[in-house]
Amino acid sequence: MTLWNGSYPFYPGANACFPFDTTRAVIVTVFLSMLATSIVILPGIPGRRRLLWFLRLVLGLFVGAVILNVQFTRDWESGWVQANTSYKSFSPVQVSADIGLHIGLAGVNVTLRGNPVEQINETINYNEHFPWSFGADYDHSYNQGLQKGLPSPILYVAEKFSWQSPCGVCRQYRIAGHYVSLTLWLAFCTWLISILLFSMSILLYGGQMLLLTGTLILSSLLLFSTVRNTLRCPIQFGPVALRTDYGESFWLALATGLLCLLLGLAIIILNSVQPQKLKLIFSVDKSNEEEQWDKSWLPAQPSCSAQGGFMVPLGELCPGTATQL
């Protein structure tokens, strides 16, 4: 049953897309500002140390930005499917749409995009977020979606993650997300400690903390992957099924964890095999140059006119050199 202009009763207009994630923008802006500020002092670093210092700066900020950023992303696991499905409940009208599922550490996003976007006199472009983090009630968000009259594909996918669902997906993903988030926060703390140790020229301990950072990141990925591999809850749209795979955040965290692991091992090995090269890379092998610079300003031998820090008679300074007037 339709009303004027072919619109369905009891349903509001098409919901706007999910707003832009400002958290990621703030994190990226902060780290880019730190990078730009550090580049200002780059011309004051002499010679080859300039390139090494810039490389260390970029790698350090990259690792910190990734660890902090993947905490708030919603694409640890994602999947898309194109299907012909009903658009509203109690209506036989079907639409052609792309349906997406994006799972993060704090909730799930369900995307519905018409193909084409304009169909049945409506703009079909939805992206709804259903959180399960601390202080958030997933079932309450799902019930709000029912009250708003969200499209049937979104409600069908969101129902799979509800607490009443026999799949038990929400409980497992929620617990895994909490542990993964905690492990990543520990990795961020160890990264900060490693940066502090490197700035204090304590290279061995800095490499060990960087190695621990990589281990924690890889451990968080292992926690997430084990939960994902134990779930079997098909999301079917007629003859096609919505299947998910690891998303961009997972692969980015994996690359960062391996990078930290390799850099930490390299620093530890260089410190035991060739410590001078390691000091050269971190620009801390300057003790000899400073000693030579300081010695160049010291007098070679004390003069015969100043011995012991007090004045002596001229006839006693250098025997045999005084003449009788």
Short mmCIF file of C-alpha atoms in Angstrom, two decimals:
data_model
loop_
_atom_site.label_atom_id
_atom_site.label_comp_id
_atom_site.label_asym_id
_atom_site.label_seq_id
_atom_site.Cartn_x
_atom_site.Cartn_y
_atom_site.Cartn_z
CA MET A 1 0.00 0.00 0.00
CA THR A 2 1.31 3.41 -0.95
CA LEU A 3 0.31 6.99 -0.38
CA TRP A 4 0.89 10.08 -2.49
CA ASN A 5 3.96 10.13 -4.77
CA GLY A 6 4.39 6.37 -4.28
CA SER A 7 5.83 6.68 -0.76
CA TYR A 8 5.22 4.05 1.91
CA PRO A 9 3.33 4.93 5.09
CA PHE A 10 4.74 4.79 8.61
CA TYR A 11 8.31 5.26 7.43
CA PRO A 12 10.38 8.44 7.51
CA GLY A 13 12.36 9.68 4.56
CA ALA A 14 15.67 8.19 3.55
CA ASN A 15 18.20 8.49 6.32
CA ALA A 16 21.39 10.42 5.64
CA CYS A 17 24.62 8.51 5.37
CA PHE A 18 26.61 7.95 8.51
CA PRO A 19 28.53 11.15 9.34
CA PHE A 20 32.22 11.46 8.66
CA ASP A 21 34.40 9.81 11.27
CA THR A 22 36.06 12.82 12.86
CA THR A 23 38.17 10.71 15.24
CA ARG A 24 40.38 9.42 12.44
CA ALA A 25 40.65 12.92 10.98
CA VAL A 26 41.78 14.34 14.32
CA ILE A 27 44.40 11.60 14.82
CA VAL A 28 45.82 12.01 11.32
CA THR A 29 45.86 15.80 11.67
CA VAL A 30 47.73 15.66 14.99
CA PHE A 31 50.43 13.33 13.68
CA LEU A 32 50.81 15.27 10.43
CA SER A 33 51.18 18.46 12.44
CA MET A 34 53.92 16.84 14.51
CA LEU A 35 55.65 15.75 11.31
CA ALA A 36 55.41 19.22 9.76
CA THR A 37 56.70 20.85 12.92
CA SER A 38 59.67 18.49 13.04
CA ILE A 39 60.51 19.11 9.38
CA VAL A 40 61.04 22.79 10.19
CA ILE A 41 64.18 21.96 12.18
CA LEU A 42 65.43 19.52 9.55
CA PRO A 43 67.79 22.03 7.80
CA GLY A 44 69.66 22.52 11.08
CA ILE A 45 70.84 18.90 11.16
CA PRO A 46 74.15 18.53 9.32
CA GLY A 47 75.12 16.02 6.65
CA ARG A 48 73.98 12.44 6.52
CA ARG A 49 72.35 12.61 9.93
CA ARG A 50 69.56 14.65 8.42
CA LEU A 51 68.27 11.75 6.30
CA LEU A 52 68.62 9.22 9.13
CA TRP A 53 66.84 11.51 11.57
CA PHE A 54 63.99 12.12 9.12
CA LEU A 55 63.62 8.38 8.46
CA ARG A 56 63.44 7.63 12.19
CA LEU A 57 60.87 10.40 12.63
CA VAL A 58 58.59 9.13 9.85
CA LEU A 59 58.74 5.52 11.04
CA GLY A 60 58.07 6.47 14.65
CA LEU A 61 55.08 8.68 13.85
CA PHE A 62 53.70 6.12 11.40
CA VAL A 63 53.70 3.34 13.99
CA GLY A 64 52.05 5.53 16.62
CA ALA A 65 49.41 6.84 14.22
CA VAL A 66 48.47 3.34 13.05
CA ILE A 67 48.20 1.91 16.57
CA LEU A 68 45.99 4.78 17.68
CA ASN A 69 43.96 4.93 14.50
CA VAL A 70 42.91 1.28 14.22
CA GLN A 71 41.35 1.56 17.67
CA PHE A 72 38.49 3.58 16.17
CA THR A 73 38.19 2.23 12.63
CA ARG A 74 35.21 0.13 11.58
CA ASP A 75 36.72 -2.02 8.86
CA TRP A 76 38.58 -4.78 10.70
CA GLU A 77 36.30 -7.15 8.83
CA SER A 78 34.15 -6.23 5.85
CA GLY A 79 32.18 -7.71 3.01
CA TRP A 80 29.85 -6.71 0.17
CA VAL A 81 27.13 -8.45 -1.81
CA GLN A 82 24.83 -7.33 -4.63
CA ALA A 83 21.30 -8.68 -4.38
CA ASN A 84 17.67 -8.07 -5.25
CA THR A 85 15.89 -7.80 -1.94
CA SER A 86 12.78 -6.29 -0.36
CA TYR A 87 13.22 -2.71 0.70
CA LYS A 88 10.54 -2.30 3.39
CA SER A 89 8.70 -4.70 5.60
CA PHE A 90 5.20 -5.79 4.55
CA SER A 91 5.90 -4.73 0.98
CA PRO A 92 6.50 -6.98 -2.06
CA VAL A 93 8.54 -4.29 -3.84
CA GLN A 94 12.15 -5.30 -4.38
CA VAL A 95 15.18 -3.16 -5.13
CA SER A 96 18.63 -3.85 -6.51
CA ALA A 97 21.21 -2.80 -3.96
CA ASP A 98 24.74 -3.32 -2.70
CA ILE A 99 24.74 -4.49 0.92
CA GLY A 100 27.88 -4.05 2.99
CA LEU A 101 28.91 -5.22 6.44
CA HIS A 102 31.79 -3.55 8.29
CA ILE A 103 32.87 -4.85 11.69
CA GLY A 104 35.08 -2.88 14.07
CA LEU A 105 36.24 -3.24 17.63
CA ALA A 106 33.38 -1.18 19.05
CA GLY A 107 30.45 -2.06 16.80
CA VAL A 108 29.17 -2.92 13.37
CA ASN A 109 28.19 -0.82 10.35
CA VAL A 110 25.58 -1.98 7.84
CA THR A 111 25.54 -0.25 4.46
CA LEU A 112 22.72 -0.28 1.93
CA ARG A 113 23.33 1.47 -1.38
CA GLY A 114 20.89 1.31 -4.24
CA ASN A 115 22.06 0.26 -7.66
CA PRO A 116 21.13 2.82 -8.98
CA VAL A 117 20.76 5.04 -5.92
CA GLU A 118 17.43 6.53 -7.02
CA GLN A 119 14.75 3.85 -6.94
CA ILE A 120 10.99 3.78 -6.11
CA ASN A 121 11.09 7.58 -5.74
CA GLU A 122 13.61 7.37 -2.89
CA THR A 123 17.34 7.80 -2.39
CA ILE A 124 18.65 4.47 -1.14
CA ASN A 125 21.91 5.28 0.59
CA TYR A 126 22.18 4.13 4.22
CA ASN A 127 25.05 3.45 6.57
CA GLU A 128 23.86 2.59 10.09
CA HIS A 129 26.11 2.00 13.08
CA PHE A 130 25.19 -0.38 15.91
CA PRO A 131 27.68 -0.15 18.84
CA TRP A 132 28.56 -2.81 21.40
CA SER A 133 31.35 -1.04 23.29
CA PHE A 134 31.30 -0.29 27.02
CA GLY A 135 28.40 1.97 27.89
CA ALA A 136 26.53 1.09 24.66
CA ASP A 137 23.50 -1.16 24.35
CA TYR A 138 23.39 -2.99 21.03
CA ASP A 139 19.81 -4.16 21.44
CA HIS A 140 18.70 -0.62 22.24
CA SER A 141 20.27 0.64 19.00
CA TYR A 142 18.62 -2.21 17.12
CA ASN A 143 15.21 -1.39 18.62
CA GLN A 144 15.68 2.25 17.66
CA GLY A 145 16.28 1.07 14.10
CA LEU A 146 13.02 -0.87 14.23
CA GLN A 147 11.17 2.19 15.46
CA LYS A 148 12.66 4.38 12.73
CA GLY A 149 11.63 1.86 10.12
CA LEU A 150 15.05 1.15 8.64
CA PRO A 151 15.10 -0.90 5.43
CA SER A 152 14.67 -4.63 5.81
CA PRO A 153 18.20 -5.62 4.64
CA ILE A 154 19.79 -3.45 7.36
CA LEU A 155 17.54 -4.85 10.06
CA TYR A 156 18.12 -8.40 8.86
CA VAL A 157 21.91 -8.05 9.07
CA ALA A 158 21.79 -6.19 12.38
CA GLU A 159 19.55 -8.89 13.85
CA LYS A 160 22.32 -11.45 13.34
CA PHE A 161 24.43 -9.52 15.87
CA SER A 162 21.72 -9.00 18.49
CA TRP A 163 21.85 -10.68 21.89
CA GLN A 164 18.68 -12.65 21.13
CA SER A 165 20.15 -14.14 17.97
CA PRO A 166 20.97 -17.87 18.21
CA CYS A 167 24.25 -17.18 16.38
CA GLY A 168 25.82 -15.64 19.49
CA VAL A 169 27.87 -13.34 17.27
CA CYS A 170 27.50 -10.19 19.34
CA ARG A 171 28.87 -11.70 22.54
CA GLN A 172 31.97 -13.14 20.88
CA TYR A 173 32.78 -10.07 18.81
CA ARG A 174 32.19 -7.79 21.79
CA ILE A 175 34.56 -9.75 24.06
CA ALA A 176 37.17 -10.02 21.30
CA GLY A 177 36.92 -6.30 20.56
CA HIS A 178 37.51 -5.41 24.21
CA TYR A 179 40.60 -7.60 24.51
CA VAL A 180 41.99 -6.44 21.17
CA SER A 181 41.48 -2.80 22.15
CA LEU A 182 43.21 -3.36 25.49
CA THR A 183 46.16 -5.06 23.80
CA LEU A 184 46.50 -2.21 21.32
CA TRP A 185 46.49 0.36 24.13
CA LEU A 186 49.34 -1.57 25.76
CA ALA A 187 51.15 -1.52 22.42
CA PHE A 188 50.68 2.25 22.23
CA CYS A 189 52.20 2.64 25.71
CA THR A 190 55.22 0.49 24.82
CA TRP A 191 55.66 2.54 21.64
CA LEU A 192 55.76 5.74 23.71
CA ILE A 193 58.36 4.17 26.03
CA SER A 194 60.49 3.10 23.06
CA ILE A 195 60.41 6.65 21.64
CA LEU A 196 61.49 7.99 25.04
CA LEU A 197 64.34 5.48 25.31
CA PHE A 198 65.59 6.24 21.80
CA SER A 199 65.58 9.95 22.56
CA MET A 200 67.73 9.21 25.65
CA SER A 201 70.13 7.13 23.49
CA ILE A 202 69.29 3.91 25.39
CA LEU A 203 69.19 1.93 22.18
CA LEU A 204 69.10 -1.66 23.47
CA TYR A 205 66.12 -1.12 25.75
CA GLY A 206 64.43 0.95 23.07
CA GLY A 207 64.77 -1.93 20.62
CA GLN A 208 63.37 -4.34 23.20
CA MET A 209 60.35 -2.12 23.78
CA LEU A 210 59.84 -1.84 20.01
CA LEU A 211 59.99 -5.63 19.80
CA LEU A 212 57.38 -5.83 22.56
CA THR A 213 55.21 -3.35 20.65
CA GLY A 214 55.22 -5.56 17.57
CA THR A 215 54.46 -8.63 19.67
CA LEU A 216 51.44 -6.95 21.26
CA ILE A 217 50.08 -5.82 17.89
CA LEU A 218 50.39 -9.32 16.43
CA SER A 219 48.79 -10.77 19.56
CA SER A 220 45.78 -8.49 19.13
CA LEU A 221 45.39 -9.70 15.54
CA LEU A 222 45.57 -13.29 16.73
CA LEU A 223 42.78 -12.63 19.23
CA PHE A 224 40.56 -11.13 16.54
CA SER A 225 41.23 -13.85 13.98
CA THR A 226 40.53 -16.73 16.37
CA VAL A 227 37.08 -15.35 17.19
CA ARG A 228 36.30 -14.76 13.53
CA ASN A 229 37.27 -18.28 12.52
CA THR A 230 35.01 -19.86 15.14
CA LEU A 231 31.81 -18.15 13.94
CA ARG A 232 29.42 -19.76 11.50
CA CYS A 233 26.35 -17.60 10.92
CA PRO A 234 25.34 -17.23 7.24
CA ILE A 235 23.75 -13.99 6.04
CA GLN A 236 21.67 -15.01 3.05
CA PHE A 237 19.91 -12.80 0.52
CA GLY A 238 18.09 -15.21 -1.73
CA PRO A 239 20.62 -17.19 -3.76
CA VAL A 240 23.61 -15.07 -2.69
CA ALA A 241 25.29 -14.80 0.72
CA LEU A 242 27.09 -11.92 2.37
CA ARG A 243 30.59 -13.09 3.21
CA THR A 244 33.17 -11.05 5.07
CA ASP A 245 36.94 -11.03 5.04
CA TYR A 246 39.69 -9.16 6.83
CA GLY A 247 39.49 -5.43 6.21
CA GLU A 248 42.01 -2.65 5.70
CA SER A 249 42.56 -2.02 9.42
CA PHE A 250 43.52 -5.64 10.00
CA TRP A 251 46.10 -5.68 7.21
CA LEU A 252 47.46 -2.27 8.19
CA ALA A 253 47.90 -3.42 11.80
CA LEU A 254 49.55 -6.62 10.56
CA ALA A 255 52.07 -4.68 8.46
CA THR A 256 52.81 -2.32 11.37
CA GLY A 257 53.29 -5.21 13.80
CA LEU A 258 55.72 -6.96 11.47
CA LEU A 259 57.57 -3.68 10.92
CA CYS A 260 57.99 -3.15 14.67
CA LEU A 261 59.07 -6.77 15.09
CA LEU A 262 61.74 -6.52 12.37
CA LEU A 263 63.04 -3.14 13.55
CA GLY A 264 63.26 -4.31 17.16
CA LEU A 265 65.15 -7.47 16.18
CA ALA A 266 67.48 -5.49 13.92
CA ILE A 267 68.33 -3.03 16.71
CA ILE A 268 69.00 -5.82 19.21
CA ILE A 269 71.20 -7.74 16.75
CA LEU A 270 73.16 -4.64 15.69
CA ASN A 271 73.69 -3.69 19.32
CA SER A 272 75.38 -7.04 20.00
CA VAL A 273 77.24 -7.43 16.68
CA GLN A 274 78.13 -3.92 15.49
CA PRO A 275 77.23 -1.33 18.12
CA GLN A 276 79.20 1.43 16.37
CA LYS A 277 77.00 1.23 13.28
CA LEU A 278 73.91 1.32 15.47
CA LYS A 279 75.20 4.46 17.19
CA LEU A 280 75.90 5.96 13.79
CA ILE A 281 72.33 5.30 12.67
CA PHE A 282 70.93 6.99 15.78
CA SER A 283 73.56 9.78 15.65
CA VAL A 284 74.85 9.15 19.17
CA ASP A 285 78.52 8.39 18.35
CA LYS A 286 79.76 11.94 19.06
CA SER A 287 81.83 11.49 22.18
CA ASN A 288 85.19 11.34 20.40
CA GLU A 289 84.42 14.41 18.34
CA GLU A 290 83.37 16.38 21.41
CA GLU A 291 86.51 15.37 23.30
CA GLN A 292 88.71 16.42 20.39
CA TRP A 293 86.83 19.70 20.10
CA ASP A 294 87.23 20.42 23.79
CA LYS A 295 90.93 19.53 23.79
CA SER A 296 91.63 21.85 20.87
CA TRP A 297 90.78 24.82 23.05
CA LEU A 298 93.10 23.78 25.91
CA PRO A 299 96.71 25.08 26.02
CA ALA A 300 99.30 22.47 25.08
CA GLN A 301 101.70 23.17 27.98
CA PRO A 302 101.51 25.60 30.85
CA SER A 303 103.86 28.57 30.32
CA CYS A 304 106.69 29.33 32.60
CA SER A 305 105.04 32.62 33.56
CA ALA A 306 102.10 30.93 35.31
CA GLN A 307 102.85 28.00 37.58
CA GLY A 308 100.70 27.03 40.45
CA GLY A 309 98.24 29.87 39.74
CA PHE A 310 100.31 32.67 41.41
CA MET A 311 102.93 35.27 40.37
CA VAL A 312 106.64 34.69 40.96
CA PRO A 313 109.59 37.04 40.63
CA LEU A 314 111.04 37.47 37.18
CA GLY A 315 114.45 36.19 38.22
CA GLU A 316 113.00 32.92 39.45
CA LEU A 317 110.89 32.12 36.40
CA CYS A 318 113.61 30.84 34.13
CA PRO A 319 117.02 30.39 35.69
CA GLY A 320 119.94 31.81 33.71
CA THR A 321 117.79 34.14 31.67
CA ALA A 322 117.91 37.22 33.91
CA THR A 323 120.65 39.81 33.06
CA GLN A 324 122.42 42.08 35.48
CA LEU A 325 121.63 45.77 34.89
#
